[in-house]
Short mmCIF file of C-alpha atoms and ligand atoms in Angstrom, two decimals:
data_model
loop_
_atom_site.label_atom_id
_atom_site.label_comp_id
_atom_site.label_asym_id
_atom_site.label_seq_id
_atom_site.Cartn_x
_atom_site.Cartn_y
_atom_site.Cartn_z
CA MET X 11 5.39 5.90 -27.11
CA SER X 12 6.50 2.87 -25.28
CA GLU X 13 4.94 2.34 -21.92
CA ILE X 14 8.15 0.67 -20.70
CA ILE X 15 11.30 2.65 -19.98
CA ILE X 16 14.46 0.68 -19.21
CA HIS X 17 17.09 2.61 -17.24
CA ASP X 18 19.19 -0.39 -16.22
CA GLU X 19 19.66 -3.88 -17.70
CA ARG X 20 18.43 -5.39 -14.44
CA PHE X 21 14.95 -4.21 -15.37
CA SER X 22 14.99 -6.10 -18.68
CA ARG X 23 14.93 -9.39 -16.79
CA LEU X 24 11.89 -8.31 -14.76
CA ILE X 25 9.58 -7.50 -17.64
CA ILE X 26 7.96 -9.36 -20.50
CA GLY X 27 8.66 -7.62 -23.80
CA HIS X 28 5.26 -8.31 -25.34
CA ALA X 29 3.14 -7.86 -22.23
CA LYS X 30 0.54 -5.13 -22.55
CA LEU X 31 -0.70 -2.71 -19.99
CA GLU X 32 -4.41 -3.50 -19.53
CA ARG X 33 -6.99 -1.05 -18.30
CA LEU X 34 -9.43 -3.30 -16.46
CA TRP X 35 -11.92 -0.69 -15.29
CA THR X 36 -12.49 3.04 -15.17
CA GLY X 37 -15.06 5.33 -13.59
CA GLY X 38 -13.66 6.11 -10.15
CA ARG X 39 -12.46 9.41 -8.70
CA TRP X 40 -9.31 8.55 -6.78
CA LEU X 41 -8.40 4.89 -6.56
CA GLU X 42 -6.15 3.50 -3.84
CA GLY X 43 -5.43 0.49 -1.68
CA PRO X 44 -5.54 -2.63 -3.90
CA ALA X 45 -5.52 -5.93 -1.98
CA TYR X 46 -5.52 -9.35 -3.65
CA PHE X 47 -7.32 -12.38 -2.18
CA PRO X 48 -5.76 -15.51 -3.74
CA ALA X 49 -8.32 -18.02 -2.47
CA GLY X 50 -11.14 -16.17 -4.20
CA ARG X 51 -9.06 -14.80 -7.08
CA TYR X 52 -10.39 -11.29 -6.62
CA LEU X 53 -9.03 -7.84 -5.93
CA VAL X 54 -10.57 -5.28 -3.59
CA TRP X 55 -9.66 -1.62 -3.86
CA SER X 56 -10.79 1.80 -2.67
CA ASP X 57 -12.50 4.59 -4.58
CA ILE X 58 -11.96 7.05 -1.75
CA PRO X 59 -14.03 10.14 -2.70
CA ASN X 60 -16.90 7.94 -3.89
CA ASN X 61 -16.92 6.28 -0.46
CA ARG X 62 -16.86 2.73 -1.79
CA LEU X 63 -14.75 -0.39 -2.01
CA MET X 64 -14.71 -2.05 -5.41
CA ARG X 65 -14.06 -5.67 -6.40
CA PHE X 66 -12.53 -7.15 -9.57
CA ASP X 67 -13.22 -10.83 -10.20
CA GLU X 68 -10.18 -12.36 -11.90
CA THR X 69 -12.17 -15.36 -13.16
CA ASP X 70 -14.45 -13.38 -15.46
CA GLY X 71 -13.19 -9.79 -15.38
CA SER X 72 -16.34 -8.39 -13.80
CA VAL X 73 -16.28 -5.41 -11.45
CA SER X 74 -18.81 -4.62 -8.77
CA VAL X 75 -19.22 -2.53 -5.64
CA PHE X 76 -17.90 -4.54 -2.70
CA ARG X 77 -18.90 -2.17 0.13
CA GLU X 78 -20.71 1.16 0.19
CA PRO X 79 -20.28 3.25 2.24
CA SER X 80 -16.66 2.32 2.84
CA GLN X 81 -16.05 5.13 5.39
CA ASN X 82 -13.73 6.60 2.75
CA ALA X 83 -11.39 3.62 3.11
CA ASN X 84 -7.91 4.14 1.69
CA GLY X 85 -5.25 1.42 2.10
CA ASN X 86 -6.23 -2.24 2.29
CA THR X 87 -4.44 -5.52 2.73
CA ALA X 88 -5.28 -9.19 3.12
CA ASP X 89 -3.99 -10.75 6.32
CA ARG X 90 -2.50 -14.24 6.51
CA GLN X 91 -5.91 -15.76 7.02
CA GLY X 92 -7.29 -13.97 3.97
CA ARG X 93 -9.28 -11.35 5.88
CA LEU X 94 -9.60 -7.77 4.67
CA ILE X 95 -7.80 -5.15 6.75
CA ALA X 96 -8.92 -1.63 5.82
CA CYS X 97 -7.76 1.90 6.72
CA GLU X 98 -10.84 4.09 7.03
CA HIS X 99 -10.49 7.88 6.72
CA LEU X 100 -13.98 8.95 7.77
CA THR X 101 -14.15 6.85 10.92
CA ARG X 102 -10.39 7.27 11.53
CA ARG X 103 -9.81 3.62 12.27
CA VAL X 104 -8.32 0.32 11.10
CA THR X 105 -10.83 -2.49 10.71
CA ARG X 106 -10.83 -6.19 9.90
CA THR X 107 -13.67 -7.95 8.11
CA GLU X 108 -14.21 -11.23 9.94
CA PHE X 109 -15.11 -14.60 8.42
CA ASP X 110 -18.80 -13.99 9.17
CA GLY X 111 -18.70 -10.62 7.41
CA THR X 112 -18.81 -8.38 10.45
CA VAL X 113 -16.46 -5.40 10.50
CA ARG X 114 -14.39 -5.29 13.67
CA VAL X 115 -12.46 -2.22 14.82
CA LEU X 116 -8.82 -3.10 15.47
CA ALA X 117 -7.59 0.41 16.29
CA ASP X 118 -9.06 3.91 16.42
CA ARG X 119 -6.98 5.60 19.11
CA PHE X 120 -3.42 6.12 20.28
CA GLU X 121 -2.94 6.99 23.94
CA GLY X 122 -6.62 7.91 24.18
CA LYS X 123 -6.59 10.27 21.19
CA ARG X 124 -8.32 9.60 17.88
CA LEU X 125 -6.08 8.59 15.00
CA ASN X 126 -5.75 11.12 12.13
CA SER X 127 -6.79 9.02 9.12
CA PRO X 128 -5.04 5.66 8.63
CA ASN X 129 -3.65 5.52 5.11
CA ASP X 130 -1.76 2.35 4.25
CA VAL X 131 -1.31 -0.99 5.98
CA VAL X 132 0.76 -4.19 5.85
CA GLU X 133 0.88 -7.29 8.00
CA LYS X 134 4.18 -8.67 9.29
CA SER X 135 4.73 -12.43 9.54
CA ASP X 136 4.39 -12.27 13.36
CA GLY X 137 0.80 -11.13 12.90
CA SER X 138 1.43 -7.50 13.84
CA ILE X 139 -0.27 -4.91 11.64
CA TRP X 140 1.70 -1.82 10.65
CA PHE X 141 -0.10 1.27 9.39
CA SER X 142 0.65 4.90 8.57
CA ASP X 143 -1.50 7.75 9.89
CA PRO X 144 -1.00 10.99 7.94
CA SER X 145 -3.61 13.76 7.96
CA TYR X 146 -5.02 13.51 4.42
CA GLY X 147 -8.42 12.21 5.56
CA ILE X 148 -8.91 15.10 7.99
CA ASP X 149 -7.36 17.87 5.86
CA GLY X 150 -10.63 18.37 3.98
CA ASP X 151 -13.99 16.85 3.15
CA TYR X 152 -13.14 15.17 -0.19
CA GLU X 153 -11.46 12.03 1.13
CA GLY X 154 -12.93 12.07 4.63
CA GLU X 155 -14.06 14.85 6.94
CA ARG X 156 -12.18 17.96 8.01
CA ALA X 157 -11.00 17.88 11.61
CA GLU X 158 -8.08 18.86 13.79
CA SER X 159 -5.48 16.24 14.60
CA GLU X 160 -5.87 15.13 18.19
CA ILE X 161 -2.45 13.50 18.22
CA GLY X 162 -0.67 16.47 16.67
CA GLY X 163 1.68 14.33 14.59
CA SER X 164 1.66 11.76 11.80
CA TYR X 165 3.20 8.45 12.83
CA VAL X 166 3.61 4.84 11.77
CA TYR X 167 2.07 2.43 14.24
CA ARG X 168 2.42 -1.24 15.10
CA LEU X 169 -0.85 -2.81 16.12
CA ASP X 170 -1.13 -6.11 17.95
CA PRO X 171 -4.54 -7.37 16.83
CA SER X 172 -4.69 -9.93 19.66
CA THR X 173 -4.47 -7.26 22.39
CA GLY X 174 -5.42 -4.07 20.55
CA ARG X 175 -2.17 -2.44 21.70
CA VAL X 176 -1.08 0.40 19.41
CA GLU X 177 2.53 1.53 19.54
CA ALA X 178 4.07 4.50 17.68
CA MET X 179 7.13 3.09 15.90
CA ILE X 180 8.05 6.01 13.63
CA ARG X 181 7.65 9.65 14.65
CA ASP X 182 10.28 11.31 12.47
CA ARG X 183 8.35 11.58 9.19
CA VAL X 184 6.17 14.52 8.13
CA GLN X 185 3.45 12.53 6.34
CA PRO X 186 4.23 8.80 6.38
CA ASN X 187 2.29 7.09 3.63
CA GLY X 188 3.02 3.80 1.80
CA LEU X 189 4.95 1.14 3.70
CA ALA X 190 6.24 -2.40 3.14
CA PHE X 191 8.83 -4.82 4.49
CA SER X 192 11.75 -6.25 2.56
CA PRO X 193 11.41 -9.99 1.71
CA ASP X 194 13.24 -11.10 4.88
CA GLU X 195 11.55 -8.36 6.95
CA SER X 196 14.91 -6.90 7.93
CA ILE X 197 13.93 -3.50 6.50
CA LEU X 198 10.74 -1.45 6.73
CA TYR X 199 10.42 0.98 3.84
CA VAL X 200 8.27 4.08 4.38
CA VAL X 201 7.20 6.78 1.94
CA ASP X 202 7.07 10.38 3.18
CA THR X 203 4.72 12.62 1.20
CA GLY X 204 5.24 15.60 3.50
CA ALA X 205 5.84 17.78 0.42
CA SER X 206 2.06 18.12 0.26
CA HIS X 207 2.31 20.24 3.44
CA VAL X 208 5.91 21.49 3.39
CA PRO X 209 6.76 23.05 0.01
CA GLY X 210 10.14 21.98 -1.29
CA LEU X 211 10.42 18.90 0.87
CA PRO X 212 11.56 15.94 -1.25
CA VAL X 213 9.23 12.96 -1.61
CA THR X 214 11.20 10.04 -0.30
CA ILE X 215 11.36 6.41 0.66
CA HIS X 216 13.31 5.84 3.87
CA ALA X 217 14.61 2.44 5.00
CA TYR X 218 14.32 1.54 8.68
CA PRO X 219 16.32 -1.46 9.87
CA VAL X 220 14.20 -3.89 11.88
CA GLU X 221 16.21 -4.84 14.96
CA THR X 222 16.09 -8.03 16.94
CA GLY X 223 13.05 -7.74 19.17
CA GLY X 224 11.13 -5.77 16.58
CA SER X 225 12.16 -2.18 17.26
CA LEU X 226 13.41 0.04 14.44
CA GLY X 227 16.89 1.46 14.00
CA ALA X 228 17.90 4.82 12.54
CA PRO X 229 16.54 5.32 9.01
CA SER X 230 18.54 5.93 5.87
CA LEU X 231 17.37 7.71 2.73
CA PHE X 232 16.58 4.99 0.17
CA ALA X 233 15.18 6.94 -2.79
CA THR X 234 13.88 10.36 -3.79
CA CYS X 235 11.01 10.65 -6.25
CA PRO X 236 12.26 12.44 -9.39
CA ASP X 237 8.81 13.57 -10.52
CA GLY X 238 5.53 13.79 -8.64
CA PHE X 239 4.85 11.67 -5.58
CA TYR X 240 5.57 8.18 -4.38
CA ASP X 241 2.54 6.80 -2.52
CA GLY X 242 1.92 3.06 -2.21
CA PHE X 243 4.36 0.30 -3.16
CA ARG X 244 5.14 -3.41 -2.86
CA VAL X 245 8.34 -5.50 -2.85
CA ASP X 246 9.04 -8.48 -5.11
CA VAL X 247 10.81 -11.72 -4.20
CA LEU X 248 14.17 -10.29 -5.31
CA GLY X 249 13.79 -7.24 -3.10
CA ASN X 250 12.94 -4.83 -5.91
CA ILE X 251 10.47 -2.09 -4.99
CA TRP X 252 7.57 -1.43 -7.37
CA THR X 253 6.18 1.95 -6.47
CA SER X 254 3.75 4.56 -7.65
CA ALA X 255 5.67 7.61 -8.87
CA GLY X 256 3.70 10.40 -10.46
CA ARG X 257 2.00 9.02 -13.59
CA SER X 258 4.20 5.95 -13.66
CA VAL X 259 5.19 2.85 -11.76
CA HIS X 260 8.88 2.94 -10.89
CA CYS X 261 10.98 -0.13 -10.17
CA LEU X 262 13.82 0.43 -7.69
CA ALA X 263 16.55 -2.16 -7.22
CA PRO X 264 17.39 -3.21 -3.64
CA ASP X 265 20.21 -0.63 -3.72
CA GLY X 266 17.69 2.14 -4.45
CA THR X 267 18.58 2.64 -8.13
CA LEU X 268 15.70 3.49 -10.45
CA ILE X 269 16.03 0.67 -12.99
CA GLY X 270 12.82 1.01 -14.97
CA GLU X 271 9.39 2.54 -15.39
CA ILE X 272 5.95 1.62 -16.59
CA ARG X 273 4.12 4.67 -17.87
CA ILE X 274 0.47 4.53 -16.92
CA GLY X 275 -0.80 7.95 -18.03
CA GLU X 276 -2.83 8.67 -14.90
CA ILE X 277 -1.55 9.55 -11.44
CA VAL X 278 -0.73 6.27 -9.73
CA GLY X 279 -1.84 5.86 -6.13
CA ASN X 280 -0.94 2.34 -5.18
CA LEU X 281 -0.36 -1.18 -6.47
CA CYS X 282 -0.13 -4.79 -5.36
CA PHE X 283 0.77 -8.22 -6.67
CA GLY X 284 -1.92 -10.68 -7.68
CA GLY X 285 -2.76 -13.40 -10.16
CA GLN X 286 -2.47 -17.14 -9.62
CA LYS X 287 1.34 -16.95 -9.83
CA HIS X 288 1.55 -13.65 -7.94
CA ASN X 289 3.21 -12.14 -11.01
CA ARG X 290 0.58 -9.61 -12.04
CA LEU X 291 0.74 -6.02 -10.89
CA TYR X 292 -2.63 -4.48 -10.10
CA ILE X 293 -2.31 -0.72 -10.32
CA CYS X 294 -4.74 1.87 -8.95
CA ALA X 295 -4.31 5.11 -10.89
CA GLN X 296 -6.57 8.09 -10.37
CA THR X 297 -9.82 6.99 -12.11
CA SER X 298 -8.84 3.53 -13.38
CA LEU X 299 -7.63 0.08 -12.46
CA TYR X 300 -4.78 -1.34 -14.56
CA ALA X 301 -2.93 -4.66 -14.68
CA TYR X 302 0.46 -5.66 -16.03
CA PHE X 303 2.17 -9.06 -16.00
CA ILE X 304 5.83 -9.00 -14.96
CA ASN X 305 8.64 -11.56 -14.87
CA THR X 306 8.96 -11.66 -11.09
CA ARG X 307 6.68 -12.42 -8.18
CA ALA X 308 5.47 -11.00 -4.93
CA ALA X 309 7.96 -11.43 -2.09
CA ALA X 310 5.10 -13.32 -0.54
CA LEU X 311 1.43 -12.58 -0.37
CA PHE X 312 1.23 -14.01 3.10
CA GLY X 313 4.64 -13.77 4.67
CA PRO X 314 8.35 -14.06 4.02
CA PRO X 315 10.26 -17.23 3.28
CA GLN X 316 10.27 -19.71 6.14
CA ALA X 317 13.92 -19.08 6.97
CA ALA X 318 13.25 -15.39 7.49
CA ALA X 319 10.16 -16.09 9.55
CA SER X 320 12.05 -18.34 11.92
CA ARG X 321 15.02 -15.98 12.07
CA HIS X 322 12.74 -13.30 13.45
CA GLY X 323 11.12 -15.68 15.84
MG1 LIG S 13 -1.36 6.19 0.43
#
């Protein structure tokens, strides 16, 4: 069975016919949150139930434990200075690992109440950090520690790391999860996995227009997952969305059409771009880390094109 499914000719131009899906490592319980660090050519990701961050060295293929305990970290990203930003379930906070190795808390509360369990995180070119805060890390003891939500809702927040200010930007999702900006940062895409708590609710990606000044406009439905769950995703330079979708990676064109799939065979949690040309997908799927070279690149590992950055001031 082919691991590549082409639904639309647009996908043919994005893949390499003889590329092979590689399983780089296995032995985790539930992998999430891959983040690529170009200067060091390594990938950090979460093994949430095992309470550890792992590290894959692209220069020799070795894998080691990067941090243990990880506070059941879930989503990770590298900021524009190459520092690790991590969403920690157990401690219900977003942290940054500084240049000297210390772990600094960037956010753990909203309006005086503890966050639920930060899940996924991206940095915008203006330095703001955007993260989702569903309840998965406090729903039970497997991926965190059972607790009641103090906030009473699951929101997407904008964090200003220079002031520590945390602002709720999205309050109309049930369980906001993966998130990413379009290449010019005019759209914020957000996954809603509320079906885990509300039977029958579709698993969706919604598109929120980013208005001048940084606020968000009314969302529109961008895509509905045909099988299983969307979770984490990233956007390539052409605006295509590469997302986890059940046991596959789905590629959605900028108009929301499902144009192709990569069948992984395990439940996919999240993915990111890496490699020296930013053309290698690193895929966290259930127990294993996979990689797959594609014929497109990350929108940008550290920000949008210059024109877009200046347009948004
Ligand atoms: Mg997630």
